[in-house]
Amino acid sequence: MTGTPPELAAAIDALTAAAYVVFCGDPHPLAGVDAGRHRVYLRLALTATARPAPGRPVDRGGQGAALIDLDTARARRAPAWKETPGA
């Protein structure tokens, strides 16, 4: 990520709320037209289950995301290409 130190701090805080930060590199100052901005490398780990955003109500009735039967979905959709007879 790149940005000013306050922008990077806000982004890291937001990402920490959504994922587990595995690695957060040291800020490296940029030069030239980007003077005053910094670069930070992050490595995040996301879970398969969703966590509600702060301030949002928790849905206790559902089982999470719906599973899609890919074979059925593929059978229902038209092909993206048109087959040429005799080709």
mmCIF file with all atom_site columns, C-alpha atoms in Angstrom:
data_model
loop_
_atom_site.group_PDB
_atom_site.id
_atom_site.type_symbol
_atom_site.label_atom_id
_atom_site.label_alt_id
_atom_site.label_comp_id
_atom_site.label_asym_id
_atom_site.label_entity_id
_atom_site.label_seq_id
_atom_site.pdbx_PDB_ins_code
_atom_site.Cartn_x
_atom_site.Cartn_y
_atom_site.Cartn_z
_atom_site.occupancy
_atom_site.B_iso_or_equiv
_atom_site.pdbx_formal_charge
_atom_site.auth_seq_id
_atom_site.auth_comp_id
_atom_site.auth_asym_id
_atom_site.auth_atom_id
_atom_site.pdbx_PDB_model_num
ATOM 1  C CA . MET A 1 1  ? 0.000   0.000   0.000   1.00 0.00 ? 1  MET A CA 1
ATOM 2  C CA . THR A 1 2  ? 1.067   3.569   -0.504  1.00 0.00 ? 2  THR A CA 1
ATOM 3  C CA . GLY A 1 3  ? -0.154  6.734   1.152   1.00 0.00 ? 3  GLY A CA 1
ATOM 4  C CA . THR A 1 4  ? 0.548   9.325   3.769   1.00 0.00 ? 4  THR A CA 1
ATOM 5  C CA . PRO A 1 5  ? 1.256   8.030   7.271   1.00 0.00 ? 5  PRO A CA 1
ATOM 6  C CA . PRO A 1 6  ? -2.299  8.871   8.498   1.00 0.00 ? 6  PRO A CA 1
ATOM 7  C CA . GLU A 1 7  ? -3.822  7.188   5.406   1.00 0.00 ? 7  GLU A CA 1
ATOM 8  C CA . LEU A 1 8  ? -1.720  4.074   5.948   1.00 0.00 ? 8  LEU A CA 1
ATOM 9  C CA . ALA A 1 9  ? -2.618  3.933   9.649   1.00 0.00 ? 9  ALA A CA 1
ATOM 10 C CA . ALA A 1 10 ? -6.336  4.184   8.818   1.00 0.00 ? 10 ALA A CA 1
ATOM 11 C CA . ALA A 1 11 ? -6.062  1.520   6.106   1.00 0.00 ? 11 ALA A CA 1
ATOM 12 C CA . ILE A 1 12 ? -4.156  -0.857  8.390   1.00 0.00 ? 12 ILE A CA 1
ATOM 13 C CA . ASP A 1 13 ? -6.759  -0.347  11.138  1.00 0.00 ? 13 ASP A CA 1
ATOM 14 C CA . ALA A 1 14 ? -9.585  -1.093  8.686   1.00 0.00 ? 14 ALA A CA 1
ATOM 15 C CA . LEU A 1 15 ? -7.843  -4.180  7.304   1.00 0.00 ? 15 LEU A CA 1
ATOM 16 C CA . THR A 1 16 ? -7.081  -5.432  10.810  1.00 0.00 ? 16 THR A CA 1
ATOM 17 C CA . ALA A 1 17 ? -10.811 -5.318  11.536  1.00 0.00 ? 17 ALA A CA 1
ATOM 18 C CA . ALA A 1 18 ? -11.535 -7.429  8.443   1.00 0.00 ? 18 ALA A CA 1
ATOM 19 C CA . ALA A 1 19 ? -8.586  -9.845  8.412   1.00 0.00 ? 19 ALA A CA 1
ATOM 20 C CA . TYR A 1 20 ? -5.649  -11.082 10.415  1.00 0.00 ? 20 TYR A CA 1
ATOM 21 C CA . VAL A 1 21 ? -2.453  -9.195  9.589   1.00 0.00 ? 21 VAL A CA 1
ATOM 22 C CA . VAL A 1 22 ? 0.250   -11.844 9.196   1.00 0.00 ? 22 VAL A CA 1
ATOM 23 C CA . PHE A 1 23 ? 2.988   -9.383  8.279   1.00 0.00 ? 23 PHE A CA 1
ATOM 24 C CA . CYS A 1 24 ? 3.250   -5.600  8.304   1.00 0.00 ? 24 CYS A CA 1
ATOM 25 C CA . GLY A 1 25 ? 6.461   -4.207  6.872   1.00 0.00 ? 25 GLY A CA 1
ATOM 26 C CA . ASP A 1 26 ? 8.202   -1.045  7.919   1.00 0.00 ? 26 ASP A CA 1
ATOM 27 C CA . PRO A 1 27 ? 7.083   2.133   6.157   1.00 0.00 ? 27 PRO A CA 1
ATOM 28 C CA . HIS A 1 28 ? 9.500   3.184   3.416   1.00 0.00 ? 28 HIS A CA 1
ATOM 29 C CA . PRO A 1 29 ? 9.429   6.843   2.361   1.00 0.00 ? 29 PRO A CA 1
ATOM 30 C CA . LEU A 1 30 ? 8.905   7.461   -1.342  1.00 0.00 ? 30 LEU A CA 1
ATOM 31 C CA . ALA A 1 31 ? 10.803  10.068  -3.349  1.00 0.00 ? 31 ALA A CA 1
ATOM 32 C CA . GLY A 1 32 ? 10.163  12.379  -6.289  1.00 0.00 ? 32 GLY A CA 1
ATOM 33 C CA . VAL A 1 33 ? 6.546   13.280  -7.015  1.00 0.00 ? 33 VAL A CA 1
ATOM 34 C CA . ASP A 1 34 ? 5.496   10.901  -4.211  1.00 0.00 ? 34 ASP A CA 1
ATOM 35 C CA . ALA A 1 35 ? 7.542   12.678  -1.529  1.00 0.00 ? 35 ALA A CA 1
ATOM 36 C CA . GLY A 1 36 ? 5.637   12.692  1.743   1.00 0.00 ? 36 GLY A CA 1
ATOM 37 C CA . ARG A 1 37 ? 4.044   9.316   0.985   1.00 0.00 ? 37 ARG A CA 1
ATOM 38 C CA . HIS A 1 38 ? 5.197   5.934   2.236   1.00 0.00 ? 38 HIS A CA 1
ATOM 39 C CA . ARG A 1 39 ? 5.006   2.318   1.064   1.00 0.00 ? 39 ARG A CA 1
ATOM 40 C CA . VAL A 1 40 ? 4.032   -0.530  3.399   1.00 0.00 ? 40 VAL A CA 1
ATOM 41 C CA . TYR A 1 41 ? 3.781   -4.212  2.560   1.00 0.00 ? 41 TYR A CA 1
ATOM 42 C CA . LEU A 1 42 ? 1.009   -6.200  4.257   1.00 0.00 ? 42 LEU A CA 1
ATOM 43 C CA . ARG A 1 43 ? 0.251   -9.896  4.257   1.00 0.00 ? 43 ARG A CA 1
ATOM 44 C CA . LEU A 1 44 ? -3.290  -10.708 5.332   1.00 0.00 ? 44 LEU A CA 1
ATOM 45 C CA . ALA A 1 45 ? -5.051  -13.927 6.265   1.00 0.00 ? 45 ALA A CA 1
ATOM 46 C CA . LEU A 1 46 ? -8.794  -14.112 5.689   1.00 0.00 ? 46 LEU A CA 1
ATOM 47 C CA . THR A 1 47 ? -11.131 -16.629 7.253   1.00 0.00 ? 47 THR A CA 1
ATOM 48 C CA . ALA A 1 48 ? -13.803 -18.555 5.386   1.00 0.00 ? 48 ALA A CA 1
ATOM 49 C CA . THR A 1 49 ? -16.494 -17.341 7.768   1.00 0.00 ? 49 THR A CA 1
ATOM 50 C CA . ALA A 1 50 ? -17.728 -13.792 7.631   1.00 0.00 ? 50 ALA A CA 1
ATOM 51 C CA . ARG A 1 51 ? -17.410 -11.445 10.571  1.00 0.00 ? 51 ARG A CA 1
ATOM 52 C CA . PRO A 1 52 ? -19.963 -8.647  10.801  1.00 0.00 ? 52 PRO A CA 1
ATOM 53 C CA . ALA A 1 53 ? -18.696 -5.132  10.370  1.00 0.00 ? 53 ALA A CA 1
ATOM 54 C CA . PRO A 1 54 ? -18.609 -3.069  13.565  1.00 0.00 ? 54 PRO A CA 1
ATOM 55 C CA . GLY A 1 55 ? -22.015 -1.564  14.304  1.00 0.00 ? 55 GLY A CA 1
ATOM 56 C CA . ARG A 1 56 ? -23.939 -3.980  12.071  1.00 0.00 ? 56 ARG A CA 1
ATOM 57 C CA . PRO A 1 57 ? -26.437 -6.448  13.511  1.00 0.00 ? 57 PRO A CA 1
ATOM 58 C CA . VAL A 1 58 ? -25.454 -10.102 13.502  1.00 0.00 ? 58 VAL A CA 1
ATOM 59 C CA . ASP A 1 59 ? -27.688 -12.412 11.454  1.00 0.00 ? 59 ASP A CA 1
ATOM 60 C CA . ARG A 1 60 ? -28.264 -15.417 13.692  1.00 0.00 ? 60 ARG A CA 1
ATOM 61 C CA . GLY A 1 61 ? -30.779 -17.163 11.430  1.00 0.00 ? 61 GLY A CA 1
ATOM 62 C CA . GLY A 1 62 ? -28.711 -18.100 8.388   1.00 0.00 ? 62 GLY A CA 1
ATOM 63 C CA . GLN A 1 63 ? -26.000 -20.626 7.783   1.00 0.00 ? 63 GLN A CA 1
ATOM 64 C CA . GLY A 1 64 ? -23.697 -18.199 6.001   1.00 0.00 ? 64 GLY A CA 1
ATOM 65 C CA . ALA A 1 65 ? -23.166 -18.035 2.272   1.00 0.00 ? 65 ALA A CA 1
ATOM 66 C CA . ALA A 1 66 ? -25.206 -20.292 0.009   1.00 0.00 ? 66 ALA A CA 1
ATOM 67 C CA . LEU A 1 67 ? -23.412 -23.013 -1.912  1.00 0.00 ? 67 LEU A CA 1
ATOM 68 C CA . ILE A 1 68 ? -23.864 -23.061 -5.671  1.00 0.00 ? 68 ILE A CA 1
ATOM 69 C CA . ASP A 1 69 ? -24.120 -26.286 -7.645  1.00 0.00 ? 69 ASP A CA 1
ATOM 70 C CA . LEU A 1 70 ? -21.748 -25.429 -10.492 1.00 0.00 ? 70 LEU A CA 1
ATOM 71 C CA . ASP A 1 71 ? -22.872 -28.288 -12.754 1.00 0.00 ? 71 ASP A CA 1
ATOM 72 C CA . THR A 1 72 ? -26.499 -27.096 -12.590 1.00 0.00 ? 72 THR A CA 1
ATOM 73 C CA . ALA A 1 73 ? -25.506 -23.461 -13.100 1.00 0.00 ? 73 ALA A CA 1
ATOM 74 C CA . ARG A 1 74 ? -23.384 -24.367 -16.138 1.00 0.00 ? 74 ARG A CA 1
ATOM 75 C CA . ALA A 1 75 ? -26.198 -26.460 -17.634 1.00 0.00 ? 75 ALA A CA 1
ATOM 76 C CA . ARG A 1 76 ? -28.639 -23.527 -17.363 1.00 0.00 ? 76 ARG A CA 1
ATOM 77 C CA . ARG A 1 77 ? -26.462 -20.888 -19.000 1.00 0.00 ? 77 ARG A CA 1
ATOM 78 C CA . ALA A 1 78 ? -26.074 -20.465 -22.727 1.00 0.00 ? 78 ALA A CA 1
ATOM 79 C CA . PRO A 1 79 ? -22.567 -20.883 -24.123 1.00 0.00 ? 79 PRO A CA 1
ATOM 80 C CA . ALA A 1 80 ? -20.629 -17.661 -24.624 1.00 0.00 ? 80 ALA A CA 1
ATOM 81 C CA . TRP A 1 81 ? -19.678 -18.713 -28.139 1.00 0.00 ? 81 TRP A CA 1
ATOM 82 C CA . LYS A 1 82 ? -21.797 -19.685 -31.119 1.00 0.00 ? 82 LYS A CA 1
ATOM 83 C CA . GLU A 1 83 ? -20.886 -22.998 -32.662 1.00 0.00 ? 83 GLU A CA 1
ATOM 84 C CA . THR A 1 84 ? -20.468 -22.969 -36.438 1.00 0.00 ? 84 THR A CA 1
ATOM 85 C CA . PRO A 1 85 ? -22.140 -25.928 -38.168 1.00 0.00 ? 85 PRO A CA 1
ATOM 86 C CA . GLY A 1 86 ? -19.673 -28.029 -40.124 1.00 0.00 ? 86 GLY A CA 1
ATOM 87 C CA . ALA A 1 87 ? -16.627 -26.621 -38.412 1.00 0.00 ? 87 ALA A CA 1
#
